[in-house]
Amino acid sequence: MGKTLRDSSKDAAAAATLRLRHAGLRPTRQRVELASLLFKNCDRHVTAESLHDEVTDAGLKVSLATVYNTLHQFTEAGLLRQVIVDSARSYFDTNTGDHQHFFLESEGMLIDIPGESIAVAGVPAPPPGLSVDRVDVVIRVKRA
Amino acid sequence: MGKTLRDSSKDAAAAATLRLRHAGLRPTRQRVELASLLFKNCDRHVTAESLHDEVTDAGLKVSLATVYNTLHQFTEAGLLRQVIVDSARSYFDTNTGDHQHFFLESEGMLIDIPGESIAVAGVPAPPPGLSVDRVDVVIRVKRA
DNA sequence: AACGGGATTAGAACTATTCTAAACTGTGAG
DNA sequence: CTCACAGTTTAGAATAGTTCTAATCCCGTT
Ligand SMILES: [Mn+2]
Ligand SMILES: [Mn+2]
Ligand SMILES: [Zn+2]
Ligand SMILES: [Zn+2]
């Protein structure tokens, strides 16, 4: 009962469609294709440009503007989260759970650190009138 | 023996000149003016644009390109450090010591947290071939 | 005072991202 | 099944922050 390539592509598309409906997003061709790539396998960290390259290399045609729109809509819908580690590029993360990152700047690579393994202690109370929205830890690493 | 305004401006300029010489940077008019603003009082977090506005509002004339050049040269020389909290703007910090930040995104405001007060525990060893360069903690805060 | 190399500058260029407004398409009503 | 329409996509223009270029300037030395 091996599934053919076309079968598993259809499965991914069906799963993506469900996920989109669930998030209240109309499952258009472009959104289904992008969601299939993003959520098919393991957790991923993408850039608008990198995802656009990937979808293009897969022989699919989605405009860069749509990739940007989609990444933001997915983020808004809680399907992605944005990771800020570079003042010139935006990264999006398919892992929306509690976790932190290693960042290898020279290659623009992010590596997950499970949220349970890391702990930030001694955070002072924020100044009056402000409340903590979230705590980000970025461990910048270098080669060798 | 109160000093006049002109006197203290001269003092600041003299101090800035010394600091620049010490860092191996030629004390030009522009660098002295920018260093005077940056290091006169308490610790500060600036943007190229905000510093340019400030120096302009003080009636001095420094091009935006020079502000960018100077911020990078100062950073290179260890007089400033860069803080990455926004994927669209670069912040520079006059506090080069060990510390972390609250970030109020809606106003682009950074607030220091002393390094001693905060502790990050449970950081896993970086993947083989990589070594930790530095650990950044950003506590994103919201109004109310 | 003159020189030489670093520094400054205006403006062009560049890059990531967002905007615009026209064409397209998923969906639900009929 | 078809139609209509709101939501979506798109190419290309626009924007914003930053960097680059190459001509001019000026600090420090002689
Ligand atoms: Mn102003
Ligand atoms: Mn930018
Ligand atoms: Zn992640
Ligand atoms: Zn600081």
mmCIF file of C-alpha atoms (C1' of nucleotides) and ligand atoms in Angstrom:
data_model
loop_
_atom_site.group_PDB
_atom_site.id
_atom_site.type_symbol
_atom_site.label_atom_id
_atom_site.label_comp_id
_atom_site.label_asym_id
_atom_site.label_seq_id
_atom_site.Cartn_x
_atom_site.Cartn_y
_atom_site.Cartn_z
ATOM 1 C CA MET A 1 0.000 0.000 0.000
ATOM 2 C CA GLY A 2 2.752 2.501 -0.763
ATOM 3 C CA LYS A 3 1.333 5.817 -1.667
ATOM 4 C CA THR A 4 2.466 7.424 -4.874
ATOM 5 C CA LEU A 5 4.147 10.813 -4.906
ATOM 6 C CA ARG A 6 0.965 12.347 -6.224
ATOM 7 C CA ASP A 7 -0.994 10.740 -3.411
ATOM 8 C CA SER A 8 1.192 12.203 -0.678
ATOM 9 C CA SER A 9 1.179 15.573 -2.356
ATOM 10 C CA LYS A 10 -2.599 15.376 -2.288
ATOM 11 C CA ASP A 11 -2.513 14.383 1.363
ATOM 12 C CA ALA A 12 -0.345 17.385 2.181
ATOM 13 C CA ALA A 13 -2.685 19.622 0.244
ATOM 14 C CA ALA A 14 -5.718 18.180 2.032
ATOM 15 C CA ALA A 15 -4.088 18.663 5.421
ATOM 16 C CA ALA A 16 -3.078 22.194 4.503
ATOM 17 C CA THR A 17 -6.596 22.972 3.339
ATOM 18 C CA LEU A 18 -8.009 21.772 6.642
ATOM 19 C CA ARG A 19 -5.496 23.773 8.588
ATOM 20 C CA LEU A 20 -6.350 26.910 6.618
ATOM 21 C CA ARG A 21 -10.102 26.455 7.042
ATOM 22 C CA HIS A 22 -9.546 25.946 10.742
ATOM 23 C CA ALA A 23 -7.644 29.224 10.925
ATOM 24 C CA GLY A 24 -10.392 31.041 9.046
ATOM 25 C CA LEU A 25 -8.306 31.515 5.926
ATOM 26 C CA ARG A 26 -9.730 30.799 2.484
ATOM 27 C CA PRO A 27 -7.720 27.901 1.039
ATOM 28 C CA THR A 28 -6.527 29.399 -2.203
ATOM 29 C CA ARG A 29 -4.080 27.582 -4.466
ATOM 30 C CA GLN A 30 -1.201 29.774 -3.284
ATOM 31 C CA ARG A 31 -1.961 29.452 0.411
ATOM 32 C CA VAL A 32 -2.341 25.681 0.138
ATOM 33 C CA GLU A 33 0.956 25.352 -1.694
ATOM 34 C CA LEU A 34 2.805 27.521 0.801
ATOM 35 C CA ALA A 35 1.203 25.810 3.801
ATOM 36 C CA SER A 36 2.093 22.399 2.342
ATOM 37 C CA LEU A 37 5.739 23.390 2.102
ATOM 38 C CA LEU A 38 5.818 25.028 5.514
ATOM 39 C CA PHE A 39 4.017 22.385 7.548
ATOM 40 C CA LYS A 40 4.848 19.169 5.694
ATOM 41 C CA ASN A 41 7.798 18.041 7.748
ATOM 42 C CA CYS A 42 9.679 19.270 10.785
ATOM 43 C CA ASP A 43 9.789 22.762 12.256
ATOM 44 C CA ARG A 44 11.226 25.356 9.930
ATOM 45 C CA HIS A 45 12.579 28.891 9.881
ATOM 46 C CA VAL A 46 12.031 30.744 6.626
ATOM 47 C CA THR A 47 12.485 34.108 5.069
ATOM 48 C CA ALA A 48 10.068 35.546 2.512
ATOM 49 C CA GLU A 49 12.812 35.255 -0.067
ATOM 50 C CA SER A 50 13.791 31.699 0.906
ATOM 51 C CA LEU A 51 10.198 30.480 0.849
ATOM 52 C CA HIS A 52 9.599 32.162 -2.484
ATOM 53 C CA ASP A 53 12.686 30.443 -3.905
ATOM 54 C CA GLU A 54 11.487 27.134 -2.554
ATOM 55 C CA VAL A 55 8.005 27.356 -3.993
ATOM 56 C CA THR A 56 9.432 28.543 -7.298
ATOM 57 C CA ASP A 57 11.962 25.710 -7.407
ATOM 58 C CA ALA A 58 9.070 23.311 -6.859
ATOM 59 C CA GLY A 59 7.722 24.507 -10.193
ATOM 60 C CA LEU A 60 4.865 26.453 -8.637
ATOM 61 C CA LYS A 61 4.143 30.085 -9.378
ATOM 62 C CA VAL A 62 3.429 32.393 -6.455
ATOM 63 C CA SER A 63 4.344 36.055 -6.480
ATOM 64 C CA LEU A 64 6.707 37.442 -3.879
ATOM 65 C CA ALA A 65 3.987 39.851 -2.717
ATOM 66 C CA THR A 66 1.757 36.883 -2.000
ATOM 67 C CA VAL A 67 4.507 35.186 -0.037
ATOM 68 C CA TYR A 68 4.807 38.301 2.120
ATOM 69 C CA ASN A 69 1.026 38.572 2.492
ATOM 70 C CA THR A 70 0.721 34.909 3.366
ATOM 71 C CA LEU A 71 3.508 34.906 5.931
ATOM 72 C CA HIS A 72 1.851 37.815 7.699
ATOM 73 C CA GLN A 73 -1.627 36.288 7.502
ATOM 74 C CA PHE A 74 -0.333 32.974 8.862
ATOM 75 C CA THR A 75 1.410 34.837 11.667
ATOM 76 C CA GLU A 76 -1.750 36.796 12.436
ATOM 77 C CA ALA A 77 -3.670 33.514 12.506
ATOM 78 C CA GLY A 78 -1.195 31.948 14.935
ATOM 79 C CA LEU A 79 0.166 29.428 12.428
ATOM 80 C CA LEU A 80 3.599 31.070 12.417
ATOM 81 C CA ARG A 81 5.572 33.328 14.649
ATOM 82 C CA GLN A 82 8.103 35.950 13.720
ATOM 83 C CA VAL A 83 11.664 35.763 15.036
ATOM 84 C CA ILE A 84 13.706 38.941 15.267
ATOM 85 C CA VAL A 85 17.422 38.315 15.089
ATOM 86 C CA ASP A 86 18.558 40.440 12.185
ATOM 87 C CA SER A 87 17.945 44.124 11.601
ATOM 88 C CA ALA A 88 17.674 43.628 7.854
ATOM 89 C CA ARG A 89 15.573 40.503 7.317
ATOM 90 C CA SER A 90 12.467 38.909 8.833
ATOM 91 C CA TYR A 91 12.371 35.249 9.811
ATOM 92 C CA PHE A 92 9.200 33.233 10.292
ATOM 93 C CA ASP A 93 9.031 30.132 12.456
ATOM 94 C CA THR A 94 6.646 27.195 12.048
ATOM 95 C CA ASN A 95 7.226 26.336 15.699
ATOM 96 C CA THR A 96 4.793 28.564 17.575
ATOM 97 C CA GLY A 97 5.391 26.946 20.933
ATOM 98 C CA ASP A 98 7.551 28.231 23.769
ATOM 99 C CA HIS A 99 11.171 28.038 22.661
ATOM 100 C CA GLN A 100 14.303 30.066 21.998
ATOM 101 C CA HIS A 101 17.053 30.129 19.353
ATOM 102 C CA PHE A 102 20.651 29.750 18.450
ATOM 103 C CA PHE A 103 21.403 32.129 15.581
ATOM 104 C CA LEU A 104 24.321 31.591 13.221
ATOM 105 C CA GLU A 105 24.449 35.021 11.646
ATOM 106 C CA SER A 106 26.978 34.188 8.925
ATOM 107 C CA GLU A 107 24.522 31.741 7.380
ATOM 108 C CA GLY A 108 21.233 33.190 8.507
ATOM 109 C CA MET A 109 20.516 29.910 10.272
ATOM 110 C CA LEU A 110 18.230 29.493 13.271
ATOM 111 C CA ILE A 111 18.250 26.438 15.539
ATOM 112 C CA ASP A 112 15.531 25.759 18.089
ATOM 113 C CA ILE A 113 16.151 25.445 21.808
ATOM 114 C CA PRO A 114 13.206 23.844 23.634
ATOM 115 C CA GLY A 115 11.492 26.245 26.007
ATOM 116 C CA GLU A 116 11.699 23.849 28.943
ATOM 117 C CA SER A 117 15.458 23.584 28.791
ATOM 118 C CA ILE A 118 16.092 27.309 29.127
ATOM 119 C CA ALA A 119 15.159 29.598 32.023
ATOM 120 C CA VAL A 120 15.501 33.331 32.449
ATOM 121 C CA ALA A 121 15.692 34.381 36.098
ATOM 122 C CA GLY A 122 15.882 37.758 37.793
ATOM 123 C CA VAL A 123 13.828 39.712 35.301
ATOM 124 C CA PRO A 124 12.895 42.954 37.085
ATOM 125 C CA ALA A 125 9.296 44.152 37.035
ATOM 126 C CA PRO A 126 8.752 46.263 33.954
ATOM 127 C CA PRO A 127 8.461 50.032 34.490
ATOM 128 C CA PRO A 128 5.018 51.161 35.668
ATOM 129 C CA GLY A 129 2.382 51.118 32.951
ATOM 130 C CA LEU A 130 4.140 48.360 31.043
ATOM 131 C CA SER A 131 3.558 44.624 31.055
ATOM 132 C CA VAL A 132 5.668 41.799 29.700
ATOM 133 C CA ASP A 133 4.537 40.601 26.317
ATOM 134 C CA ARG A 134 7.191 37.977 25.819
ATOM 135 C CA VAL A 135 10.783 37.126 26.582
ATOM 136 C CA ASP A 136 13.122 36.382 23.714
ATOM 137 C CA VAL A 137 16.507 34.776 24.141
ATOM 138 C CA VAL A 138 18.873 34.707 21.198
ATOM 139 C CA ILE A 139 22.161 32.907 21.509
ATOM 140 C CA ARG A 140 24.430 34.200 18.801
ATOM 141 C CA VAL A 141 26.934 31.574 17.744
ATOM 142 C CA LYS A 142 29.996 31.577 15.511
ATOM 143 C CA ARG A 143 31.834 28.921 13.510
ATOM 144 C CA ALA A 144 34.592 27.110 15.434
ATOM 145 C CA MET B 1 32.799 79.117 40.202
ATOM 146 C CA GLY B 2 29.816 78.137 38.041
ATOM 147 C CA LYS B 3 30.834 77.306 34.517
ATOM 148 C CA THR B 4 29.121 79.005 31.617
ATOM 149 C CA LEU B 5 27.205 77.059 29.013
ATOM 150 C CA ARG B 6 30.004 77.612 26.575
ATOM 151 C CA ASP B 7 32.493 76.292 29.104
ATOM 152 C CA SER B 8 30.652 73.015 29.651
ATOM 153 C CA SER B 9 30.201 72.589 25.935
ATOM 154 C CA LYS B 10 33.961 72.976 25.652
ATOM 155 C CA ASP B 11 34.469 70.473 28.441
ATOM 156 C CA ALA B 12 32.280 67.946 26.686
ATOM 157 C CA ALA B 13 34.176 68.532 23.459
ATOM 158 C CA ALA B 14 37.506 68.090 25.213
ATOM 159 C CA ALA B 15 36.357 64.871 26.836
ATOM 160 C CA ALA B 16 35.012 63.601 23.539
ATOM 161 C CA THR B 17 38.266 64.452 21.796
ATOM 162 C CA LEU B 18 40.220 62.501 24.376
ATOM 163 C CA ARG B 19 37.910 59.556 24.076
ATOM 164 C CA LEU B 20 38.263 59.554 20.300
ATOM 165 C CA ARG B 21 42.066 59.788 20.413
ATOM 166 C CA HIS B 22 42.078 56.924 22.884
ATOM 167 C CA ALA B 23 40.029 54.832 20.502
ATOM 168 C CA GLY B 24 42.361 55.626 17.620
ATOM 169 C CA LEU B 25 39.831 57.795 15.826
ATOM 170 C CA ARG B 26 40.761 61.177 14.417
ATOM 171 C CA PRO B 27 38.737 63.783 16.313
ATOM 172 C CA THR B 28 36.997 65.586 13.501
ATOM 173 C CA ARG B 29 34.358 68.251 14.133
ATOM 174 C CA GLN B 30 31.559 65.808 13.298
ATOM 175 C CA ARG B 31 32.866 62.973 15.439
ATOM 176 C CA VAL B 32 33.447 65.285 18.380
ATOM 177 C CA GLU B 33 29.939 66.705 18.115
ATOM 178 C CA LEU B 34 28.338 63.279 17.889
ATOM 179 C CA ALA B 35 30.459 61.859 20.708
ATOM 180 C CA SER B 36 29.582 64.844 22.885
ATOM 181 C CA LEU B 37 25.890 64.205 22.417
ATOM 182 C CA LEU B 38 26.208 60.449 22.873
ATOM 183 C CA PHE B 39 28.443 60.368 25.938
ATOM 184 C CA LYS B 40 27.551 63.578 27.728
ATOM 185 C CA ASN B 41 25.027 62.232 30.164
ATOM 186 C CA CYS B 42 23.536 58.886 31.022
ATOM 187 C CA ASP B 43 23.437 55.755 28.915
ATOM 188 C CA ARG B 44 21.518 56.144 25.690
ATOM 189 C CA HIS B 45 19.939 54.124 22.893
ATOM 190 C CA VAL B 46 19.886 55.867 19.538
ATOM 191 C CA THR B 47 19.000 55.288 15.954
ATOM 192 C CA ALA B 48 20.915 56.815 13.054
ATOM 193 C CA GLU B 49 17.857 58.881 12.296
ATOM 194 C CA SER B 50 17.249 59.951 15.903
ATOM 195 C CA LEU B 51 20.864 60.980 16.409
ATOM 196 C CA HIS B 52 20.845 62.898 13.146
ATOM 197 C CA ASP B 53 17.705 64.758 14.217
ATOM 198 C CA GLU B 54 19.296 65.531 17.544
ATOM 199 C CA VAL B 55 22.509 66.919 16.133
ATOM 200 C CA THR B 56 20.544 68.895 13.547
ATOM 201 C CA ASP B 57 18.184 70.277 16.173
ATOM 202 C CA ALA B 58 21.258 71.403 18.118
ATOM 203 C CA GLY B 59 22.036 73.636 15.144
ATOM 204 C CA LEU B 60 24.977 71.545 13.988
ATOM 205 C CA LYS B 61 25.378 70.248 10.481
ATOM 206 C CA VAL B 62 26.361 66.606 10.023
ATOM 207 C CA SER B 63 25.225 64.535 7.072
ATOM 208 C CA LEU B 64 23.189 61.405 7.601
ATOM 209 C CA ALA B 65 25.896 59.378 5.860
ATOM 210 C CA THR B 66 28.391 60.600 8.431
ATOM 211 C CA VAL B 67 26.064 59.641 11.260
ATOM 212 C CA TYR B 68 25.888 56.113 9.842
ATOM 213 C CA ASN B 69 29.656 55.985 9.309
ATOM 214 C CA THR B 70 30.320 57.287 12.799
ATOM 215 C CA LEU B 71 27.936 54.907 14.544
ATOM 216 C CA HIS B 72 29.629 51.981 12.848
ATOM 217 C CA GLN B 73 33.135 53.282 13.556
ATOM 218 C CA PHE B 74 32.268 53.846 17.212
ATOM 219 C CA THR B 75 30.837 50.345 17.398
ATOM 220 C CA GLU B 76 33.933 48.906 15.748
ATOM 221 C CA ALA B 77 36.059 50.796 18.274
ATOM 222 C CA GLY B 78 34.066 49.427 21.209
ATOM 223 C CA LEU B 79 32.524 52.781 22.163
ATOM 224 C CA LEU B 80 29.030 51.584 21.239
ATOM 225 C CA ARG B 81 27.262 48.313 20.817
ATOM 226 C CA GLN B 82 24.450 47.444 18.475
ATOM 227 C CA VAL B 83 21.134 46.158 19.813
ATOM 228 C CA ILE B 84 18.935 44.052 17.568
ATOM 229 C CA VAL B 85 15.282 44.260 18.504
ATOM 230 C CA ASP B 86 13.601 45.434 15.334
ATOM 231 C CA SER B 87 13.851 43.935 11.872
ATOM 232 C CA ALA B 88 13.671 47.335 10.218
ATOM 233 C CA ARG B 89 15.870 49.661 12.247
ATOM 234 C CA SER B 90 19.253 49.520 13.973
ATOM 235 C CA TYR B 91 19.720 50.722 17.527
ATOM 236 C CA PHE B 92 23.064 51.693 19.041
ATOM 237 C CA ASP B 93 23.742 51.604 22.754
ATOM 238 C CA THR B 94 26.220 53.745 24.692
ATOM 239 C CA ASN B 95 26.229 51.129 27.425
ATOM 240 C CA THR B 96 28.746 48.558 26.238
ATOM 241 C CA GLY B 97 28.729 46.584 29.479
ATOM 242 C CA ASP B 98 26.918 43.339 30.203
ATOM 243 C CA HIS B 99 23.203 44.080 30.280
ATOM 244 C CA GLN B 100 19.875 43.253 28.648
ATOM 245 C CA HIS B 101 16.787 45.195 27.547
ATOM 246 C CA PHE B 102 13.136 45.880 27.861
ATOM 247 C CA PHE B 103 11.819 46.914 24.441
ATOM 248 C CA LEU B 104 8.648 48.944 24.014
ATOM 249 C CA GLU B 105 8.065 48.352 20.334
ATOM 250 C CA SER B 106 5.243 50.872 19.907
ATOM 251 C CA GLU B 107 7.616 53.697 20.768
ATOM 252 C CA GLY B 108 10.932 52.235 19.728
ATOM 253 C CA MET B 109 12.106 52.621 23.322
ATOM 254 C CA LEU B 110 14.829 50.536 24.978
ATOM 255 C CA ILE B 111 15.338 50.328 28.746
ATOM 256 C CA ASP B 112 18.423 48.777 30.310
ATOM 257 C CA ILE B 113 18.351 45.812 32.646
ATOM 258 C CA PRO B 114 21.620 45.383 34.553
ATOM 259 C CA GLY B 115 23.490 42.244 33.590
ATOM 260 C CA GLU B 116 23.872 41.098 37.200
ATOM 261 C CA SER B 117 20.156 41.091 37.853
ATOM 262 C CA ILE B 118 19.300 38.721 35.023
ATOM 263 C CA ALA B 119 20.446 35.129 34.540
ATOM 264 C CA VAL B 120 19.898 32.682 31.703
ATOM 265 C CA ALA B 121 20.138 29.066 32.811
ATOM 266 C CA GLY B 122 19.926 25.796 30.923
ATOM 267 C CA VAL B 123 21.472 26.902 27.678
ATOM 268 C CA PRO B 124 22.376 23.710 25.823
ATOM 269 C CA ALA B 125 25.816 23.331 24.299
ATOM 270 C CA PRO B 126 25.780 24.771 20.804
ATOM 271 C CA PRO B 127 25.834 22.282 17.916
ATOM 272 C CA PRO B 128 29.299 20.914 17.133
ATOM 273 C CA GLY B 129 31.540 23.381 15.359
ATOM 274 C CA LEU B 130 29.779 26.381 16.856
ATOM 275 C CA SER B 131 30.640 28.471 19.898
ATOM 276 C CA VAL B 132 28.595 30.995 21.806
ATOM 277 C CA ASP B 133 29.347 34.567 20.841
ATOM 278 C CA ARG B 134 26.855 36.241 23.114
ATOM 279 C CA VAL B 135 23.470 35.806 24.732
ATOM 280 C CA ASP B 136 20.831 38.445 24.135
ATOM 281 C CA VAL B 137 17.662 38.707 26.173
ATOM 282 C CA VAL B 138 14.918 41.030 24.970
ATOM 283 C CA ILE B 139 11.840 41.490 27.088
ATOM 284 C CA ARG B 140 9.136 42.847 24.865
ATOM 285 C CA VAL B 141 6.700 44.979 26.823
ATOM 286 C CA LYS B 142 3.362 46.594 26.017
ATOM 287 C CA ARG B 143 1.463 49.559 27.414
ATOM 288 C CA ALA B 144 -0.880 48.732 30.323
ATOM 289 C "C1'" DA C 1 52.094 77.093 4.386
ATOM 290 C "C1'" DA C 2 51.812 72.762 1.786
ATOM 291 C "C1'" DC C 3 50.907 67.970 1.559
ATOM 292 C "C1'" DG C 4 48.700 63.470 1.886
ATOM 293 C "C1'" DG C 5 45.563 60.367 3.470
ATOM 294 C "C1'" DG C 6 41.649 59.909 6.083
ATOM 295 C "C1'" DA C 7 36.872 61.966 6.577
ATOM 296 C "C1'" DT C 8 32.706 64.122 4.934
ATOM 297 C "C1'" DT C 9 29.092 64.800 1.766
ATOM 298 C "C1'" DA C 10 25.178 64.921 -1.712
ATOM 299 C "C1'" DG C 11 22.963 62.167 -4.095
ATOM 300 C "C1'" DA C 12 22.536 57.801 -6.399
ATOM 301 C "C1'" DA C 13 22.031 53.027 -5.556
ATOM 302 C "C1'" DC C 14 20.471 49.091 -3.146
ATOM 303 C "C1'" DT C 15 17.541 45.790 -0.547
ATOM 304 C "C1'" DA C 16 13.814 44.270 2.028
ATOM 305 C "C1'" DT C 17 9.311 45.230 2.366
ATOM 306 C "C1'" DT C 18 4.780 47.410 1.505
ATOM 307 C "C1'" DC C 19 1.453 49.573 -1.420
ATOM 308 C "C1'" DT C 20 -1.674 50.153 -5.492
ATOM 309 C "C1'" DA C 21 -5.095 49.117 -8.342
ATOM 310 C "C1'" DA C 22 -6.419 45.957 -11.808
ATOM 311 C "C1'" DA C 23 -7.347 41.054 -12.771
ATOM 312 C "C1'" DC C 24 -8.715 36.741 -10.824
ATOM 313 C "C1'" DT C 25 -11.084 33.077 -8.033
ATOM 314 C "C1'" DG C 26 -13.300 30.585 -4.075
ATOM 315 C "C1'" DT C 27 -17.710 30.361 -2.184
ATOM 316 C "C1'" DG C 28 -22.410 30.419 -1.202
ATOM 317 C "C1'" DA C 29 -26.932 31.938 -2.915
ATOM 318 C "C1'" DG C 30 -30.175 31.109 -6.139
ATOM 319 C "C1'" DC D 1 -24.723 24.640 -12.130
ATOM 320 C "C1'" DT D 2 -24.162 29.493 -12.648
ATOM 321 C "C1'" DC D 3 -23.567 34.043 -11.025
ATOM 322 C "C1'" DA D 4 -22.034 37.569 -8.266
ATOM 323 C "C1'" DC D 5 -19.046 39.436 -5.159
ATOM 324 C "C1'" DA D 6 -15.842 39.790 -1.511
ATOM 325 C "C1'" DG D 7 -11.515 38.265 -0.772
ATOM 326 C "C1'" DT D 8 -7.095 37.230 -3.079
ATOM 327 C "C1'" DT D 9 -3.325 37.611 -6.180
ATOM 328 C "C1'" DT D 10 -0.206 40.120 -8.887
ATOM 329 C "C1'" DA D 11 3.168 43.210 -11.442
ATOM 330 C "C1'" DG D 12 5.142 46.949 -10.801
ATOM 331 C "C1'" DA D 13 5.670 51.276 -8.362
ATOM 332 C "C1'" DA D 14 6.698 53.173 -4.046
ATOM 333 C "C1'" DT D 15 8.894 53.483 0.448
ATOM 334 C "C1'" DA D 16 12.346 53.274 4.150
ATOM 335 C "C1'" DG D 17 16.559 52.259 6.067
ATOM 336 C "C1'" DT D 18 21.007 51.819 4.830
ATOM 337 C "C1'" DT D 19 25.195 51.675 1.931
ATOM 338 C "C1'" DC D 20 27.919 53.241 -1.900
ATOM 339 C "C1'" DT D 21 30.402 56.593 -5.022
ATOM 340 C "C1'" DA D 22 33.473 59.826 -6.079
ATOM 341 C "C1'" DA D 23 34.306 64.603 -5.485
ATOM 342 C "C1'" DT D 24 35.593 67.756 -1.925
ATOM 343 C "C1'" DC D 25 37.307 68.774 2.550
ATOM 344 C "C1'" DC D 26 40.236 69.029 6.573
ATOM 345 C "C1'" DC D 27 43.338 67.065 10.420
ATOM 346 C "C1'" DG D 28 47.990 66.294 11.523
ATOM 347 C "C1'" DT D 29 52.538 66.387 10.061
ATOM 348 C "C1'" DT D 30 56.377 68.434 8.004
HETATM 349 MN MN MN E 1 13.693 67.032 14.446
HETATM 350 MN MN MN E 2 15.001 47.915 4.923
HETATM 351 ZN ZN ZN E 3 12.188 28.267 16.216
HETATM 352 ZN ZN ZN E 4 21.274 49.224 26.733
#
